Amino acid sequence: MTFDVITIFPDFFRSILEHGVLKRALAAGLAAIRLHDLRDFTEDRHRTVDDRPFGGGPGMVFKPDPVFKAVAALQAETPGQHLHVILLSPQGRLFTQTVAEELRWQERLVLICGRYEGVDERVAEHVATDEISIGDFVLSGGELPAALIMESVVRLLPGVLGNEESAPQDSFTAKQVGGREFQHGLLDFPHYTRPAEFQGWKVPQVLLSGNHEEIRRWRRQRALEKTWRRRPDLLAGFPLSEEDRQWLATLQREAEVPGRGTGSLVPQPRDET
Ligand code: SAM
């Protein structure tokens, strides 16, 4: 998978490319990250990428021309091939694990990092094929969002993660429910390691029991419980098994006993597919 990042700060990415998952994926040839300096696509002596906003107001805006040229140069490398061009923007669709799953099937992703007040709207309208936000907050540039997207997509590529960092059980991990549609997952269950007792706090006995079925049930129940307490929105429409529903109903009943936890509605039954 190849990422083409268009930025005015290519050096920003050096350290993340030299560590962890991205470094490993690059070294193994499972991913390639190409950094393109937006200023290389300017034609004036000062290599100007920005200008004042029409209509007045503070700040500067990325001019459309260098961005158009940068993307056209990338498209020219593979004429006729559809390019997935992502504009990083707080106004885009929200990036989630489900979106990461969707993107990992692309052979090539172009990421446009804005700065200042943002990017001339004609880029969103006519160049980008996708607009992504990493959350409802504003950063000064698209470089951190681009790095975050690359890291979360690359760790989903087959062969990138070692056994010690398995992805399928991670929080939110999406599963495919048909065609190119993905269903987000639950929050992860709690993890423990040695020692079995630390400062008087014991690891749940079931995890030491060696009973795989009991461990599986305990982990599923803890994942459901955490999700129910912290992110009940993730349960809406989630395909629950009969066992899951029974467990959530138990939690619900316990929460309704005065003084015991908070309640939220148990989602309506839905077939597990
Ligand atoms: N004026 C813009 C607005 O309010 O929507 C914000 C521009 S922001 C200061 C500059 C650049 O940072 C954006 O063009 C975008 O590339 C990037 N950026 C900032 N916050 C972001 C977010 N939450 N998700 C993705 N990109 C973001």
PDB file of C-alpha atoms and ligand atoms in Angstrom:
ATOM      1  CA  MET A   1       0.000   0.000   0.000  1.00  0.00           C
ATOM      2  CA  THR A   2       1.371   3.414  -0.935  1.00  0.00           C
ATOM      3  CA  PHE A   3       0.671   6.688   0.843  1.00  0.00           C
ATOM      4  CA  ASP A   4       1.456   9.947  -0.939  1.00  0.00           C
ATOM      5  CA  VAL A   5       1.508  12.791   1.557  1.00  0.00           C
ATOM      6  CA  ILE A   6       1.308  16.375   0.303  1.00  0.00           C
ATOM      7  CA  THR A   7       2.616  18.759   2.955  1.00  0.00           C
ATOM      8  CA  ILE A   8       4.654  21.887   3.474  1.00  0.00           C
ATOM      9  CA  PHE A   9       6.476  20.090   6.333  1.00  0.00           C
ATOM     10  CA  PRO A  10       7.829  16.774   4.970  1.00  0.00           C
ATOM     11  CA  ASP A  11      10.366  16.634   7.801  1.00  0.00           C
ATOM     12  CA  PHE A  12       7.522  16.430  10.293  1.00  0.00           C
ATOM     13  CA  PHE A  13       7.134  12.744   9.379  1.00  0.00           C
ATOM     14  CA  ARG A  14      10.767  11.661   9.785  1.00  0.00           C
ATOM     15  CA  SER A  15      10.512  10.440  13.364  1.00  0.00           C
ATOM     16  CA  ILE A  16       7.266   8.487  12.974  1.00  0.00           C
ATOM     17  CA  LEU A  17       8.718   6.724   9.959  1.00  0.00           C
ATOM     18  CA  GLU A  18      11.692   5.646  12.023  1.00  0.00           C
ATOM     19  CA  HIS A  19       9.710   3.956  14.786  1.00  0.00           C
ATOM     20  CA  GLY A  20       7.384   1.070  15.487  1.00  0.00           C
ATOM     21  CA  VAL A  21       4.776  -0.242  13.131  1.00  0.00           C
ATOM     22  CA  LEU A  22       5.406   2.213  10.290  1.00  0.00           C
ATOM     23  CA  LYS A  23       9.137   1.588  10.293  1.00  0.00           C
ATOM     24  CA  ARG A  24       8.571  -2.188  10.248  1.00  0.00           C
ATOM     25  CA  ALA A  25       5.979  -2.030   7.491  1.00  0.00           C
ATOM     26  CA  LEU A  26       8.252   0.125   5.332  1.00  0.00           C
ATOM     27  CA  ALA A  27      11.262  -2.102   5.929  1.00  0.00           C
ATOM     28  CA  ALA A  28       9.243  -5.210   5.026  1.00  0.00           C
ATOM     29  CA  GLY A  29       7.944  -3.586   1.847  1.00  0.00           C
ATOM     30  CA  LEU A  30       4.331  -3.889   3.038  1.00  0.00           C
ATOM     31  CA  ALA A  31       3.784  -0.140   2.799  1.00  0.00           C
ATOM     32  CA  ALA A  32       5.487   2.822   1.169  1.00  0.00           C
ATOM     33  CA  ILE A  33       5.195   6.429   2.278  1.00  0.00           C
ATOM     34  CA  ARG A  34       6.177   9.138  -0.163  1.00  0.00           C
ATOM     35  CA  LEU A  35       6.455  12.716   1.074  1.00  0.00           C
ATOM     36  CA  HIS A  36       5.795  15.529  -1.398  1.00  0.00           C
ATOM     37  CA  ASP A  37       6.696  19.113  -0.559  1.00  0.00           C
ATOM     38  CA  LEU A  38       3.819  21.296  -1.711  1.00  0.00           C
ATOM     39  CA  ARG A  39       6.291  24.093  -2.390  1.00  0.00           C
ATOM     40  CA  ASP A  40       7.813  22.004  -5.196  1.00  0.00           C
ATOM     41  CA  PHE A  41       4.582  22.635  -7.119  1.00  0.00           C
ATOM     42  CA  THR A  42       4.781  26.436  -6.971  1.00  0.00           C
ATOM     43  CA  GLU A  43       6.211  28.581  -9.734  1.00  0.00           C
ATOM     44  CA  ASP A  44       7.204  31.824  -8.057  1.00  0.00           C
ATOM     45  CA  ARG A  45      10.583  32.695  -6.602  1.00  0.00           C
ATOM     46  CA  HIS A  46       9.272  32.567  -3.012  1.00  0.00           C
ATOM     47  CA  ARG A  47       7.568  29.196  -3.490  1.00  0.00           C
ATOM     48  CA  THR A  48       4.306  30.649  -2.203  1.00  0.00           C
ATOM     49  CA  VAL A  49       1.579  28.200  -1.234  1.00  0.00           C
ATOM     50  CA  ASP A  50      -0.857  30.558   0.504  1.00  0.00           C
ATOM     51  CA  ASP A  51      -2.684  33.835   0.015  1.00  0.00           C
ATOM     52  CA  ARG A  52      -5.119  36.130   1.849  1.00  0.00           C
ATOM     53  CA  PRO A  53      -8.767  35.070   2.011  1.00  0.00           C
ATOM     54  CA  PHE A  54     -11.229  36.680  -0.380  1.00  0.00           C
ATOM     55  CA  GLY A  55     -13.811  38.609   1.641  1.00  0.00           C
ATOM     56  CA  GLY A  56     -11.236  39.578   4.258  1.00  0.00           C
ATOM     57  CA  GLY A  57     -10.566  38.193   7.698  1.00  0.00           C
ATOM     58  CA  PRO A  58      -7.517  36.876   9.507  1.00  0.00           C
ATOM     59  CA  GLY A  59      -5.093  34.191   8.403  1.00  0.00           C
ATOM     60  CA  MET A  60      -3.999  32.747   5.124  1.00  0.00           C
ATOM     61  CA  VAL A  61      -5.453  30.062   2.881  1.00  0.00           C
ATOM     62  CA  PHE A  62      -3.666  27.405   0.765  1.00  0.00           C
ATOM     63  CA  LYS A  63      -3.931  28.391  -2.896  1.00  0.00           C
ATOM     64  CA  PRO A  64      -5.608  25.782  -5.104  1.00  0.00           C
ATOM     65  CA  ASP A  65      -3.003  25.772  -7.865  1.00  0.00           C
ATOM     66  CA  PRO A  66      -0.057  23.999  -6.116  1.00  0.00           C
ATOM     67  CA  VAL A  67      -2.413  21.382  -4.676  1.00  0.00           C
ATOM     68  CA  PHE A  68      -4.001  20.771  -8.099  1.00  0.00           C
ATOM     69  CA  LYS A  69      -0.518  20.423  -9.636  1.00  0.00           C
ATOM     70  CA  ALA A  70       0.714  18.061  -6.918  1.00  0.00           C
ATOM     71  CA  VAL A  71      -2.264  15.743  -7.315  1.00  0.00           C
ATOM     72  CA  ALA A  72      -2.069  15.925 -11.133  1.00  0.00           C
ATOM     73  CA  ALA A  73       1.590  14.859 -10.955  1.00  0.00           C
ATOM     74  CA  LEU A  74       0.635  11.834  -8.847  1.00  0.00           C
ATOM     75  CA  GLN A  75      -2.241  10.960 -11.152  1.00  0.00           C
ATOM     76  CA  ALA A  76       0.124  11.154 -14.145  1.00  0.00           C
ATOM     77  CA  GLU A  77       2.181   8.316 -12.633  1.00  0.00           C
ATOM     78  CA  THR A  78      -0.757   5.947 -13.034  1.00  0.00           C
ATOM     79  CA  PRO A  79      -2.991   7.371 -15.769  1.00  0.00           C
ATOM     80  CA  GLY A  80      -6.500   6.017 -15.758  1.00  0.00           C
ATOM     81  CA  GLN A  81      -6.225   4.579 -12.238  1.00  0.00           C
ATOM     82  CA  HIS A  82      -8.697   5.969  -9.702  1.00  0.00           C
ATOM     83  CA  LEU A  83      -6.832   7.975  -7.047  1.00  0.00           C
ATOM     84  CA  HIS A  84      -8.284   8.105  -3.543  1.00  0.00           C
ATOM     85  CA  VAL A  85      -7.445  11.671  -2.502  1.00  0.00           C
ATOM     86  CA  ILE A  86      -8.101  12.570   1.125  1.00  0.00           C
ATOM     87  CA  LEU A  87      -8.215  16.162   2.281  1.00  0.00           C
ATOM     88  CA  LEU A  88      -7.538  16.336   6.021  1.00  0.00           C
ATOM     89  CA  SER A  89     -10.056  18.753   7.461  1.00  0.00           C
ATOM     90  CA  PRO A  90     -12.006  19.227  10.696  1.00  0.00           C
ATOM     91  CA  GLN A  91     -15.061  19.422   8.449  1.00  0.00           C
ATOM     92  CA  GLY A  92     -14.629  15.936   6.998  1.00  0.00           C
ATOM     93  CA  ARG A  93     -16.277  12.656   7.937  1.00  0.00           C
ATOM     94  CA  LEU A  94     -15.109  11.373  11.278  1.00  0.00           C
ATOM     95  CA  PHE A  95     -12.176   8.951  11.236  1.00  0.00           C
ATOM     96  CA  THR A  96     -12.919   5.713  13.130  1.00  0.00           C
ATOM     97  CA  GLN A  97     -11.650   2.144  13.126  1.00  0.00           C
ATOM     98  CA  THR A  98     -14.380   1.366  10.604  1.00  0.00           C
ATOM     99  CA  VAL A  99     -12.966   4.001   8.246  1.00  0.00           C
ATOM    100  CA  ALA A 100      -9.450   2.608   8.786  1.00  0.00           C
ATOM    101  CA  GLU A 101     -10.753  -0.846   7.787  1.00  0.00           C
ATOM    102  CA  GLU A 102     -12.348   0.632   4.697  1.00  0.00           C
ATOM    103  CA  LEU A 103      -9.163   2.474   3.669  1.00  0.00           C
ATOM    104  CA  ARG A 104      -6.843  -0.465   4.096  1.00  0.00           C
ATOM    105  CA  TRP A 105      -8.207  -2.009   0.911  1.00  0.00           C
ATOM    106  CA  GLN A 106      -6.921   0.888  -1.187  1.00  0.00           C
ATOM    107  CA  GLU A 107      -3.673   0.333  -3.038  1.00  0.00           C
ATOM    108  CA  ARG A 108      -2.808   3.993  -2.862  1.00  0.00           C
ATOM    109  CA  LEU A 109      -3.942   6.905  -0.716  1.00  0.00           C
ATOM    110  CA  VAL A 110      -3.127  10.561  -1.265  1.00  0.00           C
ATOM    111  CA  LEU A 111      -3.263  12.692   1.897  1.00  0.00           C
ATOM    112  CA  ILE A 112      -3.425  16.488   1.593  1.00  0.00           C
ATOM    113  CA  CYS A 113      -2.311  18.293   4.761  1.00  0.00           C
ATOM    114  CA  GLY A 114      -3.735  21.775   5.158  1.00  0.00           C
ATOM    115  CA  ARG A 115      -2.346  24.599   7.291  1.00  0.00           C
ATOM    116  CA  TYR A 116      -3.326  28.147   8.328  1.00  0.00           C
ATOM    117  CA  GLU A 117      -7.060  28.843   7.856  1.00  0.00           C
ATOM    118  CA  GLY A 118      -7.356  25.806   5.626  1.00  0.00           C
ATOM    119  CA  VAL A 119      -7.365  25.020   1.917  1.00  0.00           C
ATOM    120  CA  ASP A 120      -9.166  26.809  -0.919  1.00  0.00           C
ATOM    121  CA  GLU A 121     -12.605  25.165  -1.073  1.00  0.00           C
ATOM    122  CA  ARG A 122     -12.145  24.212  -4.743  1.00  0.00           C
ATOM    123  CA  VAL A 123      -9.723  21.508  -3.592  1.00  0.00           C
ATOM    124  CA  ALA A 124     -12.473  19.881  -1.511  1.00  0.00           C
ATOM    125  CA  GLU A 125     -14.926  20.296  -4.382  1.00  0.00           C
ATOM    126  CA  HIS A 126     -12.822  19.210  -7.358  1.00  0.00           C
ATOM    127  CA  VAL A 127      -9.630  17.418  -6.291  1.00  0.00           C
ATOM    128  CA  ALA A 128     -10.332  15.502  -3.103  1.00  0.00           C
ATOM    129  CA  THR A 129     -12.465  12.380  -3.334  1.00  0.00           C
ATOM    130  CA  ASP A 130     -12.760  12.157   0.442  1.00  0.00           C
ATOM    131  CA  GLU A 131     -12.527  14.589   3.355  1.00  0.00           C
ATOM    132  CA  ILE A 132     -11.581  13.213   6.767  1.00  0.00           C
ATOM    133  CA  SER A 133     -11.519  14.694  10.263  1.00  0.00           C
ATOM    134  CA  ILE A 134      -9.777  12.952  13.153  1.00  0.00           C
ATOM    135  CA  GLY A 135     -12.127  14.511  15.711  1.00  0.00           C
ATOM    136  CA  ASP A 136     -14.148  17.502  16.750  1.00  0.00           C
ATOM    137  CA  PHE A 137     -11.172  19.695  17.571  1.00  0.00           C
ATOM    138  CA  VAL A 138      -8.899  21.917  15.534  1.00  0.00           C
ATOM    139  CA  LEU A 139      -5.186  21.355  15.005  1.00  0.00           C
ATOM    140  CA  SER A 140      -2.813  23.720  13.239  1.00  0.00           C
ATOM    141  CA  GLY A 141      -2.118  21.353  10.393  1.00  0.00           C
ATOM    142  CA  GLY A 142      -3.034  18.110   8.668  1.00  0.00           C
ATOM    143  CA  GLU A 143       0.301  16.402   9.370  1.00  0.00           C
ATOM    144  CA  LEU A 144      -0.683  14.832  12.711  1.00  0.00           C
ATOM    145  CA  PRO A 145      -4.006  13.635  11.270  1.00  0.00           C
ATOM    146  CA  ALA A 146      -2.173  12.141   8.247  1.00  0.00           C
ATOM    147  CA  ALA A 147       0.306  10.361  10.530  1.00  0.00           C
ATOM    148  CA  LEU A 148      -2.512   9.040  12.679  1.00  0.00           C
ATOM    149  CA  ILE A 149      -4.407   7.706   9.675  1.00  0.00           C
ATOM    150  CA  MET A 150      -1.322   6.042   8.195  1.00  0.00           C
ATOM    151  CA  GLU A 151      -0.449   4.354  11.500  1.00  0.00           C
ATOM    152  CA  SER A 152      -3.953   3.007  12.085  1.00  0.00           C
ATOM    153  CA  VAL A 153      -4.346   1.784   8.492  1.00  0.00           C
ATOM    154  CA  VAL A 154      -0.873   0.233   8.248  1.00  0.00           C
ATOM    155  CA  ARG A 155      -1.323  -1.833  11.411  1.00  0.00           C
ATOM    156  CA  LEU A 156      -4.284  -3.503   9.700  1.00  0.00           C
ATOM    157  CA  LEU A 157      -2.207  -4.711   6.746  1.00  0.00           C
ATOM    158  CA  PRO A 158      -1.534  -8.448   6.849  1.00  0.00           C
ATOM    159  CA  GLY A 159       1.924  -9.251   8.214  1.00  0.00           C
ATOM    160  CA  VAL A 160       2.552  -5.891   9.874  1.00  0.00           C
ATOM    161  CA  LEU A 161       1.696  -6.740  13.482  1.00  0.00           C
ATOM    162  CA  GLY A 162       3.575  -9.413  15.373  1.00  0.00           C
ATOM    163  CA  ASN A 163       1.860 -11.912  17.693  1.00  0.00           C
ATOM    164  CA  GLU A 164       2.487  -9.638  20.630  1.00  0.00           C
ATOM    165  CA  GLU A 165       0.293  -6.904  19.149  1.00  0.00           C
ATOM    166  CA  SER A 166      -2.670  -8.734  17.691  1.00  0.00           C
ATOM    167  CA  ALA A 167      -5.309  -6.441  16.200  1.00  0.00           C
ATOM    168  CA  PRO A 168      -8.557  -8.436  15.913  1.00  0.00           C
ATOM    169  CA  GLN A 169      -9.479  -8.039  19.587  1.00  0.00           C
ATOM    170  CA  ASP A 170      -8.654  -4.326  19.769  1.00  0.00           C
ATOM    171  CA  SER A 171     -11.341  -1.847  20.714  1.00  0.00           C
ATOM    172  CA  PHE A 172     -13.651  -0.821  17.861  1.00  0.00           C
ATOM    173  CA  THR A 173     -12.206  -3.497  15.561  1.00  0.00           C
ATOM    174  CA  ALA A 174     -14.601  -3.630  12.695  1.00  0.00           C
ATOM    175  CA  LYS A 175     -15.803  -6.757  11.016  1.00  0.00           C
ATOM    176  CA  GLN A 176     -17.014  -7.023   7.473  1.00  0.00           C
ATOM    177  CA  VAL A 177     -20.756  -7.559   7.222  1.00  0.00           C
ATOM    178  CA  GLY A 178     -21.017  -7.869   3.448  1.00  0.00           C
ATOM    179  CA  GLY A 179     -19.440  -6.300   0.396  1.00  0.00           C
ATOM    180  CA  ARG A 180     -17.431  -3.301   1.489  1.00  0.00           C
ATOM    181  CA  GLU A 181     -19.546  -2.532   4.560  1.00  0.00           C
ATOM    182  CA  PHE A 182     -18.019  -2.674   8.023  1.00  0.00           C
ATOM    183  CA  GLN A 183     -19.548  -2.944  11.448  1.00  0.00           C
ATOM    184  CA  HIS A 184     -17.583  -1.373  14.323  1.00  0.00           C
ATOM    185  CA  GLY A 185     -16.705  -3.491  17.334  1.00  0.00           C
ATOM    186  CA  LEU A 186     -16.839  -3.325  21.121  1.00  0.00           C
ATOM    187  CA  LEU A 187     -14.296  -1.864  23.517  1.00  0.00           C
ATOM    188  CA  ASP A 188     -11.545  -4.354  24.333  1.00  0.00           C
ATOM    189  CA  PHE A 189     -11.691  -6.500  27.496  1.00  0.00           C
ATOM    190  CA  PRO A 190      -9.258  -5.759  30.394  1.00  0.00           C
ATOM    191  CA  HIS A 191      -5.745  -7.214  30.139  1.00  0.00           C
ATOM    192  CA  TYR A 192      -3.490  -8.391  32.985  1.00  0.00           C
ATOM    193  CA  THR A 193       0.028  -9.777  33.199  1.00  0.00           C
ATOM    194  CA  ARG A 194       2.389 -11.001  35.927  1.00  0.00           C
ATOM    195  CA  PRO A 195       2.469 -10.739  38.908  1.00  0.00           C
ATOM    196  CA  ALA A 196      -0.861 -12.363  39.773  1.00  0.00           C
ATOM    197  CA  GLU A 197      -0.992 -10.118  42.836  1.00  0.00           C
ATOM    198  CA  PHE A 198       0.387  -6.590  42.851  1.00  0.00           C
ATOM    199  CA  GLN A 199       0.206  -4.411  45.976  1.00  0.00           C
ATOM    200  CA  GLY A 200      -2.728  -6.515  47.136  1.00  0.00           C
ATOM    201  CA  TRP A 201      -4.637  -6.188  43.844  1.00  0.00           C
ATOM    202  CA  LYS A 202      -5.341  -9.627  42.439  1.00  0.00           C
ATOM    203  CA  VAL A 203      -5.803 -10.678  38.837  1.00  0.00           C
ATOM    204  CA  PRO A 204      -9.330 -12.102  38.319  1.00  0.00           C
ATOM    205  CA  GLN A 205      -9.189 -15.772  39.314  1.00  0.00           C
ATOM    206  CA  VAL A 206     -10.832 -16.967  36.111  1.00  0.00           C
ATOM    207  CA  LEU A 207      -7.818 -15.836  34.053  1.00  0.00           C
ATOM    208  CA  LEU A 208      -5.583 -18.173  36.072  1.00  0.00           C
ATOM    209  CA  SER A 209      -7.981 -21.105  35.818  1.00  0.00           C
ATOM    210  CA  GLY A 210      -6.837 -22.465  32.455  1.00  0.00           C
ATOM    211  CA  ASN A 211     -10.512 -22.988  31.533  1.00  0.00           C
ATOM    212  CA  HIS A 212     -10.637 -21.558  28.022  1.00  0.00           C
ATOM    213  CA  GLU A 213     -14.420 -21.461  27.759  1.00  0.00           C
ATOM    214  CA  GLU A 214     -14.736 -19.615  31.086  1.00  0.00           C
ATOM    215  CA  ILE A 215     -12.010 -17.183  30.021  1.00  0.00           C
ATOM    216  CA  ARG A 216     -13.718 -16.556  26.693  1.00  0.00           C
ATOM    217  CA  ARG A 217     -17.055 -15.866  28.441  1.00  0.00           C
ATOM    218  CA  TRP A 218     -15.418 -13.605  31.058  1.00  0.00           C
ATOM    219  CA  ARG A 219     -13.641 -11.572  28.376  1.00  0.00           C
ATOM    220  CA  ARG A 220     -16.782 -11.193  26.284  1.00  0.00           C
ATOM    221  CA  GLN A 221     -18.782 -10.101  29.333  1.00  0.00           C
ATOM    222  CA  ARG A 222     -16.141  -7.569  30.391  1.00  0.00           C
ATOM    223  CA  ALA A 223     -15.947  -6.152  26.839  1.00  0.00           C
ATOM    224  CA  LEU A 224     -19.733  -5.829  26.748  1.00  0.00           C
ATOM    225  CA  GLU A 225     -19.851  -4.291  30.197  1.00  0.00           C
ATOM    226  CA  LYS A 226     -17.165  -1.711  29.473  1.00  0.00           C
ATOM    227  CA  THR A 227     -18.852  -0.786  26.224  1.00  0.00           C
ATOM    228  CA  TRP A 228     -22.268  -0.593  27.899  1.00  0.00           C
ATOM    229  CA  ARG A 229     -20.970   1.659  30.676  1.00  0.00           C
ATOM    230  CA  ARG A 230     -18.611   3.887  28.675  1.00  0.00           C
ATOM    231  CA  ARG A 231     -19.732   3.844  25.053  1.00  0.00           C
ATOM    232  CA  PRO A 232     -23.343   2.641  24.854  1.00  0.00           C
ATOM    233  CA  ASP A 233     -23.522   4.287  21.411  1.00  0.00           C
ATOM    234  CA  LEU A 234     -21.316   1.434  20.094  1.00  0.00           C
ATOM    235  CA  LEU A 235     -23.959  -1.110  21.105  1.00  0.00           C
ATOM    236  CA  ALA A 236     -26.699   0.466  19.029  1.00  0.00           C
ATOM    237  CA  GLY A 237     -27.205  -1.854  16.056  1.00  0.00           C
ATOM    238  CA  PHE A 238     -24.362  -4.144  17.178  1.00  0.00           C
ATOM    239  CA  PRO A 239     -25.061  -7.813  16.313  1.00  0.00           C
ATOM    240  CA  LEU A 240     -25.508  -9.365  19.763  1.00  0.00           C
ATOM    241  CA  SER A 241     -25.763 -13.081  20.442  1.00  0.00           C
ATOM    242  CA  GLU A 242     -28.437 -14.434  22.799  1.00  0.00           C
ATOM    243  CA  GLU A 243     -25.732 -14.857  25.458  1.00  0.00           C
ATOM    244  CA  ASP A 244     -24.688 -11.204  25.005  1.00  0.00           C
ATOM    245  CA  ARG A 245     -28.271 -10.027  25.376  1.00  0.00           C
ATOM    246  CA  GLN A 246     -28.738 -12.030  28.548  1.00  0.00           C
ATOM    247  CA  TRP A 247     -25.602 -10.544  30.042  1.00  0.00           C
ATOM    248  CA  LEU A 248     -26.638  -6.983  29.168  1.00  0.00           C
ATOM    249  CA  ALA A 249     -30.063  -7.637  30.670  1.00  0.00           C
ATOM    250  CA  THR A 250     -28.320  -8.750  33.887  1.00  0.00           C
ATOM    251  CA  LEU A 251     -26.276  -5.550  33.929  1.00  0.00           C
ATOM    252  CA  GLN A 252     -29.406  -3.543  33.286  1.00  0.00           C
ATOM    253  CA  ARG A 253     -31.268  -5.214  36.170  1.00  0.00           C
ATOM    254  CA  GLU A 254     -28.327  -4.621  38.529  1.00  0.00           C
ATOM    255  CA  ALA A 255     -28.182  -0.964  37.517  1.00  0.00           C
ATOM    256  CA  GLU A 256     -31.850  -0.565  38.340  1.00  0.00           C
ATOM    257  CA  VAL A 257     -31.254  -1.632  41.946  1.00  0.00           C
ATOM    258  CA  PRO A 258     -31.018   1.726  43.804  1.00  0.00           C
ATOM    259  CA  GLY A 259     -27.428   2.784  44.449  1.00  0.00           C
ATOM    260  CA  ARG A 260     -25.886   0.308  41.962  1.00  0.00           C
ATOM    261  CA  GLY A 261     -24.332   1.849  38.863  1.00  0.00           C
ATOM    262  CA  THR A 262     -25.941   3.789  36.096  1.00  0.00           C
ATOM    263  CA  GLY A 263     -28.392   2.436  33.609  1.00  0.00           C
ATOM    264  CA  SER A 264     -28.838   2.749  29.901  1.00  0.00           C
ATOM    265  CA  LEU A 265     -31.168   0.938  27.588  1.00  0.00           C
ATOM    266  CA  VAL A 266     -30.220  -2.555  26.464  1.00  0.00           C
ATOM    267  CA  PRO A 267     -30.253  -2.483  22.653  1.00  0.00           C
ATOM    268  CA  GLN A 268     -33.005  -4.314  20.865  1.00  0.00           C
ATOM    269  CA  PRO A 269     -32.247  -7.891  19.737  1.00  0.00           C
ATOM    270  CA  ARG A 270     -30.665  -8.291  16.331  1.00  0.00           C
ATOM    271  CA  ASP A 271     -29.480 -11.409  14.532  1.00  0.00           C
ATOM    272  CA  GLU A 272     -25.775 -12.207  14.789  1.00  0.00           C
ATOM    273  CA  THR A 273     -24.379 -12.358  11.275  1.00  0.00           C
TER     274      THR A 273
HETATM  275  N1  SAM B   1     -10.477  26.973   9.478  1.00  0.00           N
HETATM  276  C1  SAM B   1     -10.566  25.535   9.524  1.00  0.00           C
HETATM  277  C2  SAM B   1     -11.885  25.142  10.150  1.00  0.00           C
HETATM  278  O1  SAM B   1     -12.268  25.769  11.129  1.00  0.00           O
HETATM  279  O2  SAM B   1     -12.517  24.166   9.678  1.00  0.00           O
HETATM  280  C3  SAM B   1      -9.433  24.956  10.337  1.00  0.00           C
HETATM  281  C4  SAM B   1      -8.127  24.976   9.669  1.00  0.00           C
HETATM  282  S1  SAM B   1      -6.869  24.174  10.617  1.00  0.00           S
HETATM  283  C5  SAM B   1      -6.282  25.470  11.640  1.00  0.00           C
HETATM  284  C6  SAM B   1      -5.569  23.943   9.470  1.00  0.00           C
HETATM  285  C7  SAM B   1      -5.476  22.549   8.869  1.00  0.00           C
HETATM  286  O3  SAM B   1      -5.259  21.596   9.885  1.00  0.00           O
HETATM  287  C8  SAM B   1      -6.698  22.072   8.138  1.00  0.00           C
HETATM  288  O4  SAM B   1      -6.743  22.546   6.811  1.00  0.00           O
HETATM  289  C9  SAM B   1      -6.549  20.560   8.204  1.00  0.00           C
HETATM  290  O5  SAM B   1      -5.726  20.070   7.158  1.00  0.00           O
HETATM  291  C10 SAM B   1      -5.833  20.359   9.521  1.00  0.00           C
HETATM  292  N2  SAM B   1      -6.744  19.950  10.609  1.00  0.00           N
HETATM  293  C11 SAM B   1      -7.007  20.645  11.725  1.00  0.00           C
HETATM  294  N3  SAM B   1      -7.843  19.986  12.530  1.00  0.00           N
HETATM  295  C12 SAM B   1      -8.111  18.814  11.922  1.00  0.00           C
HETATM  296  C13 SAM B   1      -8.924  17.690  12.249  1.00  0.00           C
HETATM  297  N4  SAM B   1      -9.643  17.646  13.366  1.00  0.00           N
HETATM  298  N5  SAM B   1      -8.952  16.649  11.393  1.00  0.00           N
HETATM  299  C14 SAM B   1      -8.245  16.676  10.238  1.00  0.00           C
HETATM  300  N6  SAM B   1      -7.462  17.723   9.873  1.00  0.00           N
HETATM  301  C15 SAM B   1      -7.397  18.774  10.694  1.00  0.00           C
END
